[in-house]
Amino acid sequence: MKQLPLFPEQASTIAGRVDALFYFLLIITGFLSLLVVLLIIYFAIKYHRRSEAERPRPVEGSLPLEILWTVFTFGLFMVMFFWGASIYSTLAHPPEDALDIYVIGKQWMWKFQHSGGQREINELHIPVDRPIKLIMSSQDVIHDVFVPAFRVKGDVIPGRYTTLWFQATKPGTYHLFCAEYCGTQHSGMIGRVIVMEPAQYQAWLSGNVIQQAGALTPSPVMTGEAPTSGTPQGSTSPAGVTTGMAPGSAAPLAEAPGTGAAEGSLASAGEKLFRDLGCITCHRLGTQGRGPNLVGIFGKSIALQNGETVVADENYLRESILHPQAKIVAGFQPIMPPYEGRLSEEELIQLIAYIKSLK
Amino acid sequence: MIVDRVEPRENYLNADYGIKSWLLTTDHKRIALLYLVSVTLFFFVGGVFAVLIRLELLTPQGDLVQAETYNKLFTMHGVTMIFFFLIPAIPAVLGNFLVPLMIGARDLAFPRLNLASWYFFILGGLIAIWAILAGGVDTGWTFYTPYSSSYSTTYVAVTILGIFLSGFSSIFTGLNFIVTIHRMRAPGLTWFRLPLFIWSLYATSVIIVLGTPVVAITLLLVAVERILRVGIFDPALGGDPLLFQHLFWFYSHPAVYIMVLPAMGVISELVATFSRKNIFGYRFVAFASVAIAVLGFLVWAHHMFVAGLSVYGAMIFSFLSYFVAVPSAIKVFNWTATLYKGSISYQTPMLYAFGFIGLFTIGGVTGLFLASLGIDVHVTDTYFVVAHFHYIMVGGTIMAYLGGLHYWWPKISGRMYPEGWAKLGALVIFIGFNLTFFPQFVLGYLGMPRRYYAYPDEFQVLNVMSSAGASILGVGYLLPMIYLIWSMRYGPRASSNPWPATGLEWRTPSPPPTENFKETPVVTWEPYEFRPREEMEVIGKLNINDESG
């Protein structure tokens, strides 16, 4: 029945596990609630007051009974807790080989950037049966990526990266909602996730780049891009600027393109930026300069000046670009200027993609 | 049944006349009535917004109002209902009226502070209403930053001022209850002889006094960031957007217990009286209130499972959320067990108590779904959450509030209400409520996000069901208002103890005199001590003077 659906579609590897737990809770809590209700109805009928003067002898309580239902309830809750926590743990640890896709939330649209440089708005094309890791940030307020068919959701927060991963199991088109209230057009900030067979996906990737480089047309935007008036500090770029994207011709699927990043890819844009901003003068590639050598740094533990260590993930790289003084690497001077306010979210993503590609 | 026919006699209602005698009163009973009138007003303001929201959601396109208007509607619905109805309803109306009566005191410890508390409440409420009339506010009642602090162009700061002032009202009431319950109990009324309603209000007051200042300061910081552009929550100014959520939920999760603990207290009174039994496991129920109050402060971050908490942080908060659910479950089991071998009558307050247990159970078990990390990720920020918190906060709190209002109405007004109409009202509300909110669980599981004014077509049937239920629910809420007002003039006069119940409040005339008790009662009996029939025959009528123990 299309008009009255009761169960959402299952289209990711985690969906079945979430549903199994959901049905388990439904059955257990349904059974216990029904038991309580039936007991109440039974008592209410059996012990219905028969005369106004009736005064029953009180039953004061029972310690064994109290202990029994406390322990039983707590035990049952612990099953729910551990089961739910194990699913959450899976959701929190993306597989190593996941395909990175960058997401920027903005009032009121979704901007996606693939490693190969392909960009789209409010549409996300992904291959089936392949883990996808979204690295998400917001340009303004808090948003939230929510794909019900995948049973995943994750806040998109300004000023930091959050991640979300999933692996789609069947080709198709699925709802993508913004689930965190973000202002006037919140309910219009929706999109589609288009899951494709790997071959189709490859074709889409190259076609997307050619089309964009040639005609400079963005992917179809489902909802009206409302003007961003009313935002005090405004947005860094008006809606639609993203049409000037992805220069260069057809790029192969960028799989960690290395130092000489494929032309048109995110990493190559980052490489150009890295030179233009002069990062290269201190962060010399392969040799030690005034700044730390960045080759192979991503994902490693880094010793800091203050004796702590930190994992060089996206958030650390972001912080070190915007606020270099926050966590100084051991053995280096705090001489790097802060880039806060000088880089757009897109440029940050390009720089980080470039640093990630240095292997 | 006791009949006292010494009328017309002086009571708190006719002791003094004129508007000034009400607006300047320090009598807790009159202040309770001031609250009754004002929260009812706010309930109807919030209710009008609810009706508009449900009308808008009849169709998927969002054709009744514009998105901007819709966002203001759900924000003001939430703000009005939570801060100006649900939080004050039971403590400020029933609590104010009953705390001194139930513990055998003449008034609250600080009568003038009590009056000041009502003025802060009204001032806060009027400012909030002014913000609505001036143009409204669109941040959602949760005021998430940086939207509320940097982006919204609506009347955020004014609304926050209104909430901030009403917070003082809560704090004053909470302080007053704590001191009163500690210091002013009648001779012989030990802690374990207190009615469970008093226990629940005591636990609630502790939450209010500890939690309210946190939300007040947090909201003030939002206003400071908006007005002075100081970076607190907005990363563009150097702030932390999640800091707000931690601070906000530190109060706002316990706030749910501010609404539902007093409700549980009322239900304990109703179940005891209408089954003529002491609550099964009285001490467990009393301690469960305290446990909920304490544990309620440790679970705030379960509202943030998808906001990028660390895995272990999330697990700790999930674990603690299950922990706090245990005492709630215990209460439901104890109420059920109380019925065993009772003498159960189905009068209106008891119907509300049954309704409460039903709705609270559904709200409670769906809370288990949300506490479970794997499921929460899918259903949080959807209509599943909307349905869940309406079952707990609205289903729970309003069923108990109305049940309590009917139960103590003879004491408050000195009149009985028409039983048939009252039973019909309770039934209509129960049916309307379930029809409104049950479909929303399904909607949420299907993935319909909350705060959407337009939605994909496939969600329409369930939304129409919900809107239809809301119209039934609306009628249900109007019924009690009509017949209760009617009963004030035409209802038959109530005896001092029409049910008959055991609490001290029933040992003074209906309505009570201004000083509550002609002489301070001395308590020599256990709570809810309903005497067996043979003893009743020996000692005669239940009366304060022959309870020599």
CSV table of C-alpha atoms in Angstrom, one decimal, chain A residues 2-9 15 18-23 25-27 29-30 32-33 36-37 39-41 43-63 65-67 69-70 72-74 77-78 80-81 83-89 91-93 107-108 139-142 144 146-160 162 164 175-190 229-234 340, chain B residues 1 67-68 71 74-75 138-140 144-147 150-153 229 234-236 240-242 245 273-282 284 304-311 314-316 318-319 322-323 325-326 329-330 332-334 336-337 339-347 354 357-358 361 365 368-369 372-382 384 442 444-454 456 458-462 465 499-500 530-536 542:
chain,number,residue,atom,x,y,z
A,2,LYS,CA,1.7,3.1,-1.2
A,3,GLN,CA,-0.7,5.4,0.6
A,4,LEU,CA,-0.2,4.0,4.0
A,5,PRO,CA,3.3,2.6,4.4
A,6,LEU,CA,4.1,1.2,7.8
A,7,PHE,CA,7.7,0.1,7.4
A,8,PRO,CA,10.5,2.1,5.8
A,9,GLU,CA,12.6,0.6,3.0
A,15,ALA,CA,19.2,-1.1,8.2
A,18,VAL,CA,18.5,-1.5,13.3
A,19,ASP,CA,15.2,-3.0,12.3
A,20,ALA,CA,15.9,-6.3,14.1
A,21,LEU,CA,16.6,-4.4,17.3
A,22,PHE,CA,13.5,-2.2,16.7
A,23,TYR,CA,11.3,-5.3,16.3
A,25,LEU,CA,12.0,-3.8,21.5
A,26,LEU,CA,8.6,-3.6,19.9
A,27,ILE,CA,7.8,-7.2,20.9
A,29,THR,CA,7.8,-3.7,25.4
A,30,GLY,CA,4.5,-4.4,23.6
A,32,LEU,CA,5.0,-6.1,28.9
A,33,SER,CA,2.7,-3.1,28.3
A,36,VAL,CA,0.2,-4.4,32.7
A,37,VAL,CA,-2.9,-3.2,30.9
A,39,LEU,CA,-3.7,-6.9,34.8
A,40,ILE,CA,-5.2,-3.4,35.4
A,41,ILE,CA,-8.4,-4.3,33.6
A,43,PHE,CA,-8.1,-6.1,38.8
A,44,ALA,CA,-10.4,-3.2,38.0
A,45,ILE,CA,-13.2,-5.7,37.2
A,46,LYS,CA,-12.5,-8.3,39.8
A,47,TYR,CA,-12.1,-5.8,42.7
A,48,HIS,CA,-14.8,-3.4,41.6
A,49,ARG,CA,-16.2,-1.6,44.6
A,50,ARG,CA,-19.5,-3.2,45.5
A,51,SER,CA,-20.6,-1.1,48.4
A,52,GLU,CA,-19.9,2.4,49.5
A,53,ALA,CA,-18.8,1.3,52.9
A,54,GLU,CA,-16.3,-1.3,51.6
A,55,ARG,CA,-12.9,-1.0,53.1
A,56,PRO,CA,-10.4,-3.7,52.0
A,57,ARG,CA,-7.6,-4.9,54.3
A,58,PRO,CA,-4.5,-3.3,52.9
A,59,VAL,CA,-1.8,-5.2,51.2
A,60,GLU,CA,1.2,-3.1,52.1
A,61,GLY,CA,3.9,-4.3,49.7
A,62,SER,CA,6.3,-7.1,49.1
A,63,LEU,CA,10.1,-6.7,49.2
A,65,LEU,CA,8.4,-8.7,44.5
A,66,GLU,CA,10.0,-5.2,44.4
A,67,ILE,CA,13.5,-6.7,44.1
A,69,TRP,CA,10.8,-6.6,39.1
A,70,THR,CA,13.6,-4.1,39.7
A,72,PHE,CA,14.2,-8.1,35.9
A,73,THR,CA,13.6,-4.6,34.4
A,74,PHE,CA,17.2,-3.6,34.8
A,77,PHE,CA,17.2,-2.8,29.8
A,78,MET,CA,20.8,-3.9,29.7
A,80,MET,CA,18.6,-3.2,25.0
A,81,PHE,CA,21.5,-1.1,25.9
A,83,TRP,CA,22.5,-4.3,21.5
A,84,GLY,CA,21.9,-0.7,20.7
A,85,ALA,CA,25.5,0.2,21.7
A,86,SER,CA,26.9,-2.4,19.4
A,87,ILE,CA,25.1,-0.9,16.4
A,88,TYR,CA,26.2,2.5,17.3
A,89,SER,CA,29.8,1.4,17.6
A,91,LEU,CA,28.1,3.4,12.9
A,92,ALA,CA,30.9,5.2,14.6
A,93,HIS,CA,33.7,3.3,12.9
A,107,GLN,CA,20.9,27.4,4.4
A,108,TRP,CA,19.2,25.7,2.5
A,139,GLN,CA,28.8,27.0,6.5
A,140,ASP,CA,26.2,28.5,8.9
A,141,VAL,CA,23.9,26.8,11.3
A,142,ILE,CA,23.6,23.2,12.5
A,144,ASP,CA,21.7,17.1,9.8
A,146,PHE,CA,19.3,11.9,7.4
A,147,VAL,CA,18.7,9.1,5.0
A,148,PRO,CA,15.8,7.0,6.4
A,149,ALA,CA,16.2,4.1,4.1
A,150,PHE,CA,19.8,3.7,5.3
A,151,ARG,CA,18.8,4.3,9.0
A,152,VAL,CA,21.6,6.8,9.4
A,153,LYS,CA,21.7,10.4,10.6
A,154,GLY,CA,24.4,12.8,11.6
A,155,ASP,CA,24.6,16.4,12.6
A,156,VAL,CA,26.4,18.8,10.3
A,157,ILE,CA,28.0,21.4,12.5
A,158,PRO,CA,29.7,24.7,11.7
A,159,GLY,CA,33.4,24.9,12.7
A,160,ARG,CA,34.2,21.2,12.7
A,162,THR,CA,31.6,15.2,11.7
A,164,LEU,CA,28.8,9.5,8.8
A,175,HIS,CA,15.1,10.6,0.5
A,176,LEU,CA,17.8,12.7,2.0
A,177,PHE,CA,16.4,15.1,4.7
A,178,CYS,CA,17.8,17.8,6.8
A,179,ALA,CA,16.8,16.6,10.3
A,180,GLU,CA,18.1,19.4,12.4
A,181,TYR,CA,15.9,22.6,12.3
A,182,CYS,CA,17.9,25.2,10.4
A,183,GLY,CA,15.6,28.1,9.7
A,184,THR,CA,12.9,29.2,7.3
A,185,GLN,CA,13.4,26.6,4.4
A,186,HIS,CA,14.3,23.8,6.8
A,187,SER,CA,11.7,21.5,5.3
A,188,GLY,CA,12.9,22.4,1.8
A,189,MET,CA,16.4,21.4,2.5
A,190,ILE,CA,15.9,17.9,1.1
A,229,SER,CA,18.8,37.4,3.6
A,230,GLY,CA,18.4,37.6,7.3
A,231,THR,CA,21.7,36.1,8.1
A,232,PRO,CA,23.7,38.7,9.9
A,233,GLN,CA,27.1,37.7,8.7
A,234,GLY,CA,25.7,36.4,5.5
A,340,GLU,CA,40.6,31.8,10.1
B,1,MET,CA,-19.5,9.9,54.3
B,67,ALA,CA,7.2,28.3,6.0
B,68,GLU,CA,8.2,31.2,8.1
B,71,ASN,CA,8.2,27.8,12.0
B,74,PHE,CA,5.6,25.4,16.3
B,75,THR,CA,8.1,27.5,18.2
B,138,ASP,CA,11.1,30.9,14.9
B,139,THR,CA,13.9,29.1,16.6
B,140,GLY,CA,12.1,26.1,18.0
B,144,TYR,CA,19.6,25.7,19.2
B,145,THR,CA,22.7,27.9,18.5
B,146,PRO,CA,24.1,29.4,16.3
B,147,TYR,CA,20.7,29.7,14.6
B,150,SER,CA,23.3,34.7,15.1
B,151,TYR,CA,20.9,33.8,12.3
B,152,SER,CA,17.2,34.2,13.3
B,153,THR,CA,15.8,37.6,12.7
B,229,ARG,CA,28.1,39.6,19.4
B,234,ASP,CA,28.7,30.7,17.3
B,235,PRO,CA,31.9,29.2,15.8
B,236,ALA,CA,32.1,32.2,13.4
B,240,ASP,CA,31.1,26.3,20.5
B,241,PRO,CA,27.7,25.4,19.1
B,242,LEU,CA,27.5,22.2,21.1
B,245,GLN,CA,23.2,21.9,23.8
B,273,THR,CA,-8.2,6.8,47.1
B,274,PHE,CA,-10.2,5.1,44.4
B,275,SER,CA,-9.0,1.6,45.3
B,276,ARG,CA,-9.0,2.4,49.0
B,277,LYS,CA,-5.6,1.0,49.6
B,278,ASN,CA,-2.2,2.2,50.6
B,279,ILE,CA,0.1,2.4,47.6
B,280,PHE,CA,1.8,-0.9,47.2
B,281,GLY,CA,5.4,-0.4,48.3
B,282,TYR,CA,4.8,3.2,49.5
B,284,PHE,CA,9.7,2.3,46.9
B,304,MET,CA,22.9,14.6,21.3
B,305,PHE,CA,23.6,11.1,20.1
B,306,VAL,CA,23.9,12.3,16.5
B,307,ALA,CA,25.7,15.5,17.3
B,308,GLY,CA,29.1,13.9,17.2
B,309,LEU,CA,29.6,12.7,20.8
B,310,SER,CA,32.5,10.4,21.4
B,311,VAL,CA,31.4,6.7,21.2
B,314,ALA,CA,27.3,8.3,24.1
B,315,MET,CA,27.4,4.8,25.6
B,316,ILE,CA,27.6,6.2,29.2
B,318,SER,CA,22.6,5.6,27.0
B,319,PHE,CA,23.4,3.4,30.0
B,322,TYR,CA,18.1,3.1,31.0
B,323,PHE,CA,19.1,3.5,34.6
B,325,ALA,CA,13.9,4.4,33.4
B,326,VAL,CA,14.0,1.8,36.1
B,329,ALA,CA,8.9,1.3,35.6
B,330,ILE,CA,8.8,0.5,39.3
B,332,VAL,CA,3.9,1.7,37.1
B,333,PHE,CA,4.3,-1.8,38.6
B,334,ASN,CA,3.4,-0.5,42.1
B,336,THR,CA,-0.9,-1.9,39.2
B,337,ALA,CA,-0.1,-3.9,42.3
B,339,LEU,CA,-5.2,-2.4,42.6
B,340,TYR,CA,-4.8,-6.0,43.8
B,341,LYS,CA,-7.5,-6.7,46.4
B,342,GLY,CA,-8.6,-3.1,46.3
B,343,SER,CA,-12.1,-1.6,46.3
B,344,ILE,CA,-11.9,0.0,43.0
B,345,SER,CA,-14.4,2.7,41.8
B,346,TYR,CA,-14.4,4.1,38.3
B,347,GLN,CA,-15.1,7.7,39.2
B,354,PHE,CA,-6.1,4.7,34.2
B,357,ILE,CA,-1.0,4.8,33.2
B,358,GLY,CA,-1.8,3.8,29.7
B,361,THR,CA,3.5,3.4,29.7
B,365,VAL,CA,8.5,2.3,26.6
B,368,LEU,CA,13.5,2.9,25.7
B,369,PHE,CA,13.7,3.0,21.9
B,372,SER,CA,18.9,2.6,22.6
B,373,LEU,CA,21.8,4.1,20.6
B,374,GLY,CA,21.3,2.2,17.4
B,375,ILE,CA,17.6,3.0,17.1
B,376,ASP,CA,18.0,6.6,18.3
B,377,VAL,CA,20.2,7.4,15.4
B,378,HIS,CA,17.4,6.6,13.0
B,379,VAL,CA,14.4,8.0,14.9
B,380,THR,CA,15.8,11.1,16.7
B,381,ASP,CA,14.6,14.4,15.2
B,382,THR,CA,11.7,12.6,13.6
B,384,PHE,CA,8.8,9.4,16.7
B,442,VAL,CA,4.8,5.3,12.6
B,444,GLY,CA,8.8,8.9,12.6
B,445,TYR,CA,9.9,5.4,12.0
B,446,LEU,CA,9.2,5.9,8.3
B,447,GLY,CA,11.5,8.9,8.5
B,448,MET,CA,9.4,12.0,8.6
B,449,PRO,CA,11.6,14.7,10.2
B,450,ARG,CA,10.1,17.0,12.8
B,451,ARG,CA,9.6,20.7,12.2
B,452,TYR,CA,8.7,20.2,8.5
B,453,TYR,CA,5.9,22.2,7.1
B,454,ALA,CA,5.9,20.4,3.8
B,456,PRO,CA,6.7,13.9,0.9
B,458,GLU,CA,3.5,9.2,1.2
B,459,PHE,CA,3.3,10.6,4.7
B,460,GLN,CA,-0.1,12.2,4.1
B,461,VAL,CA,-2.5,9.5,5.3
B,462,LEU,CA,-0.9,9.2,8.7
B,465,MET,CA,-5.2,10.7,10.9
B,499,TRP,CA,-14.6,10.3,48.0
B,500,PRO,CA,-13.8,9.5,51.1
B,530,PHE,CA,-8.2,3.1,54.8
B,531,ARG,CA,-9.8,1.2,57.7
B,532,PRO,CA,-11.4,-2.2,57.1
B,533,ARG,CA,-15.1,-2.3,57.4
B,534,GLU,CA,-15.3,-4.0,60.8
B,535,GLU,CA,-13.0,-1.4,62.3
B,536,MET,CA,-15.1,1.4,60.7
B,542,LEU,CA,-13.8,8.7,59.9
